[in-house]
Amino acid sequence: MSVVITGIGAVTPAGTGIDPLWDSARDGVPQVAAIDRFDASGYATSAAGQADFDAAAELPSRFVKRTDRFTHLSVHAVRQALADARVTVGEDASAERTGVMVGNILGGWEFAERELRHLWTDGPRAVSPYQATAWFPAAPQGNICIDQGIKGPARTFVADRASGAYALIGGAETLLRDRADIVIAGGVEAPLSPYGWLCMETSGLGAKSRGSLGPHELYRPFDAGHGGSVFGEGAVFLVMERREHAERRGARILGELAGWGVSTDGYMPYYTVEPTGQVLGRAMRTATERAGISGSDIGAVFAHGSGIPFEDVTEGYALHEAFGPYVARQLPVTAPKSGFGHLLGAAAPADAALALRAMRDGVLPPTVNLDRPAPGIDLDLVAGQARPMADCAHTLVVSRGLGGVNACLLLRR
């Protein structure tokens, strides 16, 4: 029994849909720019990946009024994913046999901030009656279910930057346990509000603005000048089914989630990770073994690539730990998210979608802003331009978060 992907929906800084995201990543076109959503001049990082998405033009005005931007992005991306998979809930699968799995970190702070201002300036009666249902991380999950009439298993995963990977794993396990016939799984994040952005800044994970670098040059995974992530907003969702269900309804199969592995390497100080890479390496190896392959069968790695020096270095250690130094040096490694921003809860689903397209087209997108590899990183890094990779049948996607949360996905063409 296997789990396949039959549809993709995306709203990202590159545009709406998987095609602009793929074209931008393949060509190494930077999408990170100076923040214009609010006055970010007082922040250490004033650059982000911003999605040019007008909710009022795509969604009913009453719905937009009572929900946050992260719900807008996710509902629109799910509609796309279902259309791409040619799935109508209630026809291709019953509402009770359709599930939703969402990865998210911050919740809906744009909405919450606005209402907090109303509270402190005009009193509690000025606060929106939708405050309680608009901001919390599970709000997209509930609104997706309402929008599509879904009544099957639904969960929200909050696991820092690995949240989206956990959502995909949750979707696969739900299908394999026969709790649903179709699961829409992915992630969303909308951190571009003054308080949300402050949370990202005080996490210590963000790259600080530097006078010598433009906004689009700040995010530099594995580069000697790496100094942290530049974050972005977006939503990416995949339609997942058991292979026999997809084949029975004549669906177009984009690829398979063939394996996954998770591990936890909480370490002090809390904002760091286990220094040898052994625990992250175990998650990589588990994902590979679950797919029934060896490290030498992997054609490419979509790295977590946070651009945080100790995470970049230990990610390299983990690949050596998982597959041995000889194999690790032969594995092409890329982190195209440096071009459009780290999408936090949506980061792993975005990488999974790009990995599927990369295997289909036989082209591996480059890591943007990787000019000179950092010391201590002994990997075959893809930089400068896309690399041909004919016959690549397996790709590893790496995701990790604060507190030592590791989640790795093995995708098969």
Coordinates of C-alpha atoms in Angstrom, one line a residue:
M1 CA 0.0 0.0 0.0
S2 CA 1.4 3.4 -0.9
V3 CA 0.5 7.1 -0.6
V4 CA 0.6 9.2 -3.8
I5 CA 0.2 12.9 -4.5
T6 CA -2.4 13.9 -7.1
G7 CA -2.8 17.6 -6.7
I8 CA -0.8 20.7 -5.6
G9 CA -2.1 24.2 -4.6
A10 CA 0.2 27.1 -3.7
V11 CA 0.1 30.8 -2.8
T12 CA 3.7 32.0 -2.4
P13 CA 5.9 35.0 -2.9
A14 CA 6.5 33.7 -6.5
G15 CA 2.8 33.9 -7.3
T16 CA -0.3 31.7 -7.2
G17 CA 0.0 28.1 -8.3
I18 CA 2.9 25.6 -8.4
D19 CA 4.1 26.8 -11.9
P20 CA 5.3 30.3 -10.9
L21 CA 7.0 28.8 -7.8
W22 CA 8.7 26.1 -9.9
D23 CA 9.8 28.5 -12.6
S24 CA 11.2 31.0 -10.1
A25 CA 13.1 28.3 -8.2
R26 CA 14.5 26.6 -11.3
D27 CA 15.7 29.9 -12.7
G28 CA 17.0 31.1 -9.3
V29 CA 15.0 34.3 -9.5
P30 CA 15.0 36.0 -6.1
Q31 CA 11.5 36.9 -4.7
V32 CA 12.7 38.3 -1.3
A33 CA 12.3 42.1 -1.1
A34 CA 12.0 45.0 1.4
I35 CA 8.9 44.7 3.5
D36 CA 6.1 47.1 2.4
R37 CA 3.2 45.6 4.3
F38 CA 4.0 47.6 7.4
D39 CA 6.8 49.9 8.6
A40 CA 9.7 47.5 9.2
S41 CA 12.4 50.1 9.4
G42 CA 12.9 49.5 13.1
Y43 CA 13.5 45.8 12.8
A44 CA 16.8 44.0 12.5
T45 CA 15.4 42.2 9.3
S46 CA 13.3 44.4 7.0
A47 CA 13.2 41.9 4.1
A48 CA 10.7 39.1 3.5
G49 CA 9.0 36.9 0.9
Q50 CA 5.6 38.6 0.5
A51 CA 2.8 37.0 -1.4
D52 CA 0.9 39.3 -3.8
F53 CA -2.5 37.8 -2.9
D54 CA -5.6 40.0 -2.7
A55 CA -8.0 38.1 -0.5
A56 CA -10.9 40.5 -1.3
A57 CA -10.6 39.6 -5.0
E58 CA -10.7 35.8 -4.4
L59 CA -12.9 35.2 -1.4
P60 CA -16.3 36.4 -0.1
S61 CA -16.0 39.7 1.7
R62 CA -17.8 38.4 4.8
F63 CA -15.4 35.5 5.0
V64 CA -12.4 37.8 4.7
K65 CA -13.7 40.1 7.4
R66 CA -14.0 37.4 10.0
T67 CA -10.7 35.5 9.3
D68 CA -7.0 36.2 9.3
R69 CA -4.7 36.3 6.3
F70 CA -3.3 32.8 7.0
T71 CA -6.8 31.4 6.6
H72 CA -7.2 33.3 3.4
L73 CA -4.0 31.9 1.9
S74 CA -4.8 28.3 3.0
V75 CA -8.4 28.2 1.8
H76 CA -7.3 29.5 -1.6
A77 CA -4.4 27.1 -1.9
V78 CA -6.7 24.1 -0.9
R79 CA -9.2 25.1 -3.6
Q80 CA -6.4 25.0 -6.1
A81 CA -5.0 21.7 -4.9
L82 CA -8.4 20.0 -5.2
A83 CA -9.0 21.5 -8.7
D84 CA -5.5 20.3 -9.7
A85 CA -6.4 16.8 -8.5
R86 CA -9.8 17.0 -10.1
V87 CA -11.4 16.2 -6.7
T88 CA -14.8 17.3 -5.6
V89 CA -15.5 16.4 -2.0
G90 CA -18.7 14.5 -1.8
E91 CA -18.3 13.1 -5.3
D92 CA -14.8 11.6 -5.6
A93 CA -14.7 10.9 -1.9
S94 CA -17.4 11.2 0.8
A95 CA -17.2 14.1 3.1
E96 CA -16.7 11.7 6.0
R97 CA -13.7 10.0 4.2
T98 CA -11.9 13.2 3.3
G99 CA -9.3 14.6 5.8
V100 CA -7.3 17.8 6.4
M101 CA -3.9 18.1 8.0
V102 CA -2.4 21.6 8.4
G103 CA 1.1 22.7 9.6
N104 CA 1.3 26.2 11.2
I105 CA 3.5 28.0 13.8
L106 CA 2.4 31.5 14.6
G107 CA -1.4 31.6 14.1
G108 CA -3.2 34.7 12.8
W109 CA -1.4 37.7 14.3
E110 CA -2.5 40.2 11.8
F111 CA -6.1 39.9 12.9
A112 CA -5.2 39.5 16.6
E113 CA -3.0 42.6 16.6
R114 CA -5.7 44.8 15.1
E115 CA -8.2 43.7 17.8
L116 CA -5.6 44.2 20.6
R117 CA -5.3 47.8 19.4
H118 CA -9.1 48.1 19.5
L119 CA -9.0 46.7 23.0
W120 CA -6.5 49.1 24.4
T121 CA -7.7 52.2 22.6
D122 CA -11.5 51.7 22.6
G123 CA -12.3 49.0 25.1
P124 CA -13.4 45.4 25.0
R125 CA -16.7 46.1 23.2
A126 CA -14.7 47.4 20.2
V127 CA -13.0 44.0 19.7
S128 CA -14.3 41.8 16.8
P129 CA -16.7 39.0 17.9
Y130 CA -14.6 36.8 15.6
Q131 CA -11.4 37.3 17.6
A132 CA -11.6 33.9 19.3
T133 CA -12.0 32.0 16.1
A134 CA -9.7 34.0 13.8
W135 CA -6.3 33.9 15.3
F136 CA -5.5 30.4 16.7
P137 CA -3.3 28.0 14.6
A138 CA -6.2 25.6 13.9
A139 CA -8.3 28.3 12.3
P140 CA -7.3 27.3 8.7
Q141 CA -8.1 23.7 9.4
G142 CA -11.6 24.5 10.5
N143 CA -12.3 27.0 7.7
I144 CA -11.0 24.6 5.0
C145 CA -13.4 21.9 6.3
I146 CA -16.3 24.4 6.3
D147 CA -15.4 25.7 2.8
Q148 CA -15.2 22.2 1.3
G149 CA -17.8 20.5 3.4
I150 CA -15.2 18.1 4.8
K151 CA -16.2 15.9 7.8
G152 CA -13.3 13.4 8.1
P153 CA -10.1 13.4 10.2
A154 CA -8.7 16.9 10.7
R155 CA -5.6 18.0 12.7
T156 CA -3.2 21.0 13.0
F157 CA 0.4 20.4 13.7
V158 CA 2.5 23.0 15.6
A159 CA 6.1 21.9 15.5
D160 CA 8.0 25.0 14.6
R161 CA 9.5 24.9 11.1
A162 CA 8.8 21.2 10.8
S163 CA 5.1 21.7 11.2
G164 CA 4.3 21.2 7.5
A165 CA 6.4 18.0 7.3
Y166 CA 4.5 16.6 10.2
A167 CA 1.2 17.5 8.5
L168 CA 2.2 15.5 5.4
I169 CA 3.3 12.6 7.6
G170 CA 0.0 12.8 9.5
G171 CA -1.9 12.7 6.2
A172 CA 0.0 9.6 5.0
E173 CA -0.5 7.8 8.2
T174 CA -4.2 8.6 8.2
L175 CA -4.5 7.1 4.7
L176 CA -2.5 4.0 5.6
R177 CA -4.7 3.4 8.6
D178 CA -7.7 3.6 6.3
R179 CA -9.2 6.5 8.2
A180 CA -9.8 8.4 5.0
D181 CA -9.7 8.0 1.2
I182 CA -8.3 11.5 0.4
V183 CA -6.3 13.9 2.7
I184 CA -5.5 17.5 1.9
A185 CA -2.2 18.1 3.7
G186 CA 0.2 21.0 3.8
G187 CA 1.1 24.2 5.7
V188 CA 0.6 27.9 5.9
E189 CA 2.2 30.9 7.5
A190 CA 1.5 34.7 7.5
P191 CA 4.1 36.3 9.7
L192 CA 4.0 39.7 8.2
S193 CA 2.5 41.8 10.9
P194 CA 4.4 44.0 13.4
Y195 CA 4.1 41.6 16.3
G196 CA 4.4 38.4 14.2
W197 CA 7.6 39.8 12.7
L198 CA 8.9 40.7 16.2
C199 CA 8.4 37.1 17.2
M200 CA 10.5 36.0 14.3
E201 CA 13.2 38.5 15.1
T202 CA 13.4 37.6 18.8
S203 CA 13.6 33.9 17.9
G204 CA 17.2 34.7 16.9
L205 CA 16.7 32.7 13.7
G206 CA 16.5 35.6 11.3
A207 CA 19.2 37.1 9.1
K208 CA 19.9 40.7 10.1
S209 CA 20.0 43.4 7.5
R210 CA 23.5 44.3 6.4
G211 CA 24.4 47.4 4.5
S212 CA 26.6 45.5 2.0
L213 CA 23.7 43.2 0.9
G214 CA 20.4 43.9 -0.7
P215 CA 17.2 42.4 0.8
H216 CA 17.3 39.6 -1.8
E217 CA 20.9 38.7 -0.8
L218 CA 20.4 38.2 3.0
Y219 CA 19.3 34.6 3.0
R220 CA 22.4 32.5 2.3
P221 CA 22.1 28.8 3.1
F222 CA 25.5 27.0 3.4
D223 CA 27.3 30.1 2.2
A224 CA 30.3 31.5 4.2
G225 CA 28.2 34.7 4.7
H226 CA 25.2 32.8 6.2
G227 CA 23.6 34.6 9.1
G228 CA 20.1 33.2 9.5
S229 CA 16.8 32.8 7.6
V230 CA 14.7 35.4 5.8
F231 CA 11.1 34.4 6.3
G232 CA 8.2 34.6 4.0
E233 CA 4.4 34.0 3.8
G234 CA 2.6 31.4 1.9
A235 CA 0.4 28.3 1.8
V236 CA 1.1 25.0 0.0
F237 CA -1.2 22.0 0.1
L238 CA -1.0 18.6 -1.5
V239 CA -3.8 16.2 -2.2
M240 CA -2.8 12.7 -1.0
E241 CA -4.5 9.3 -1.7
R242 CA -3.8 5.7 -1.5
R243 CA -2.4 4.6 -4.9
E244 CA -5.3 2.2 -5.6
H245 CA -7.9 4.9 -4.8
A246 CA -6.1 7.3 -7.1
E247 CA -5.8 4.7 -9.9
R248 CA -9.5 3.7 -9.5
R249 CA -10.7 7.2 -10.2
G250 CA -8.2 7.7 -13.0
A251 CA -6.2 10.4 -11.2
R252 CA -2.9 11.8 -12.5
I253 CA -0.2 10.7 -10.1
L254 CA 2.5 13.3 -9.5
G255 CA 4.6 11.2 -7.2
E256 CA 4.7 9.1 -4.0
L257 CA 5.4 9.9 -0.4
A258 CA 7.4 6.7 0.0
G259 CA 9.0 7.2 3.4
W260 CA 9.4 9.4 6.4
G261 CA 11.3 9.6 9.6
V262 CA 11.1 11.8 12.7
S263 CA 13.4 12.3 15.7
T264 CA 13.9 14.8 18.5
D265 CA 17.3 16.2 19.5
G266 CA 16.4 18.9 22.0
Y267 CA 19.6 20.5 23.2
M268 CA 20.8 23.3 25.4
P269 CA 20.9 26.2 24.8
Y270 CA 17.4 25.6 23.5
Y271 CA 17.8 27.6 20.3
T272 CA 20.6 25.3 19.2
V273 CA 20.6 21.7 17.9
E274 CA 22.5 18.5 18.7
P275 CA 26.0 19.3 17.4
T276 CA 27.0 16.0 15.8
G277 CA 24.0 15.6 13.5
Q278 CA 23.5 12.0 14.7
V279 CA 19.8 12.4 15.7
L280 CA 18.8 14.3 12.5
G281 CA 20.8 11.7 10.6
R282 CA 18.6 8.9 12.1
A283 CA 15.5 10.6 10.8
M284 CA 17.0 10.8 7.3
R285 CA 18.0 7.1 7.5
T286 CA 14.6 6.0 8.8
A287 CA 12.8 7.8 5.9
T288 CA 15.1 6.1 3.4
E289 CA 14.8 2.7 4.9
R290 CA 11.0 3.0 5.1
A291 CA 11.0 3.6 1.3
G292 CA 13.0 0.4 0.8
I293 CA 16.0 2.1 -0.7
S294 CA 19.6 3.0 0.3
G295 CA 21.3 6.4 0.4
S296 CA 22.9 5.8 -2.9
D297 CA 19.5 5.6 -4.5
I298 CA 18.7 9.2 -3.5
G299 CA 19.0 11.5 -6.5
A300 CA 18.9 14.8 -4.6
V301 CA 18.3 16.5 -1.2
F302 CA 16.1 19.5 -0.6
A303 CA 17.9 20.7 2.6
H304 CA 16.3 22.5 5.4
G305 CA 18.9 25.1 4.6
S306 CA 18.0 27.7 7.3
G307 CA 21.1 29.7 6.8
I308 CA 21.8 29.6 10.5
P309 CA 25.5 28.6 10.8
F310 CA 25.1 25.8 13.4
E311 CA 22.1 24.4 11.6
D312 CA 23.8 24.4 8.2
V313 CA 26.9 22.7 9.5
T314 CA 25.0 20.1 11.5
E315 CA 22.7 19.3 8.5
G316 CA 25.8 18.4 6.6
Y317 CA 27.0 16.3 9.5
A318 CA 23.7 14.5 9.5
L319 CA 23.9 13.6 5.8
H320 CA 27.3 12.1 6.5
E321 CA 26.0 10.3 9.5
A322 CA 23.0 8.9 7.7
F323 CA 24.6 7.8 4.4
G324 CA 28.3 7.7 5.0
P325 CA 30.9 10.3 3.8
Y326 CA 31.3 8.8 0.3
V327 CA 27.6 8.8 -0.5
A328 CA 27.0 12.2 1.2
R329 CA 29.6 13.8 -1.0
Q330 CA 27.9 12.4 -4.1
L331 CA 24.4 13.7 -3.2
P332 CA 23.4 17.0 -4.9
V333 CA 22.0 19.3 -2.1
T334 CA 20.0 22.4 -2.7
A335 CA 17.9 24.9 -0.7
P336 CA 15.9 26.9 -3.2
K337 CA 13.8 28.5 -0.4
S338 CA 16.6 31.1 -0.2
G339 CA 15.0 32.6 -3.3
F340 CA 11.5 33.1 -2.0
G341 CA 11.9 32.9 1.8
H342 CA 11.6 30.3 4.5
L343 CA 7.8 29.7 4.6
L344 CA 7.9 28.3 8.2
G345 CA 4.8 26.1 8.5
A346 CA 4.6 25.9 4.7
A347 CA 8.3 25.3 4.1
A348 CA 8.4 21.5 3.9
P349 CA 5.2 21.2 1.7
A350 CA 6.8 23.8 -0.7
D351 CA 10.0 21.7 -0.8
A352 CA 8.0 18.6 -1.4
A353 CA 6.1 20.2 -4.3
L354 CA 9.3 21.5 -5.8
A355 CA 11.0 18.0 -5.4
L356 CA 8.1 16.4 -7.3
R357 CA 8.4 18.9 -10.1
A358 CA 12.3 18.6 -10.1
M359 CA 12.0 14.8 -10.6
R360 CA 9.4 15.1 -13.3
D361 CA 11.5 17.7 -15.3
G362 CA 14.9 16.2 -14.5
V363 CA 16.2 19.5 -13.2
L364 CA 17.4 20.5 -9.7
P365 CA 16.9 24.2 -8.8
P366 CA 19.9 26.0 -7.3
T367 CA 20.4 27.5 -3.9
V368 CA 20.1 31.3 -4.4
N369 CA 22.9 33.4 -2.8
L370 CA 25.3 30.5 -2.4
D371 CA 28.6 32.0 -3.6
R372 CA 31.3 30.4 -1.4
P373 CA 30.5 27.4 0.8
A374 CA 31.0 27.9 4.5
P375 CA 33.9 26.1 6.2
G376 CA 33.0 22.6 7.5
I377 CA 30.3 21.9 5.0
D378 CA 31.5 18.9 2.9
L379 CA 28.6 18.5 0.4
D380 CA 27.8 18.6 -3.3
L381 CA 25.9 21.9 -3.1
V382 CA 23.9 23.1 -6.1
A383 CA 24.6 26.8 -6.7
G384 CA 24.5 29.3 -9.5
Q385 CA 22.2 27.6 -11.8
A386 CA 19.9 24.6 -12.1
R387 CA 21.5 21.3 -12.6
P388 CA 20.3 18.5 -14.9
M389 CA 19.5 15.3 -13.0
A390 CA 18.2 12.7 -15.4
D391 CA 16.7 9.6 -14.0
C392 CA 16.3 10.9 -10.5
A393 CA 13.7 8.8 -8.9
H394 CA 14.0 9.6 -5.2
T395 CA 14.4 12.9 -3.3
L396 CA 14.9 13.6 0.4
V397 CA 13.3 16.6 2.0
V398 CA 14.8 17.7 5.3
S399 CA 12.9 19.8 7.9
R400 CA 13.7 20.7 11.4
G401 CA 12.6 23.1 14.1
L402 CA 13.3 24.6 17.5
G403 CA 13.4 22.2 20.4
G404 CA 15.1 19.5 18.3
V405 CA 12.1 18.6 16.1
N406 CA 13.3 16.7 13.0
A407 CA 11.1 15.4 10.2
C408 CA 12.4 14.0 6.9
L409 CA 10.3 13.0 3.8
L410 CA 11.4 10.6 1.0
L411 CA 9.6 11.3 -2.2
R412 CA 9.5 8.9 -5.2
R413 CA 8.8 9.9 -8.8

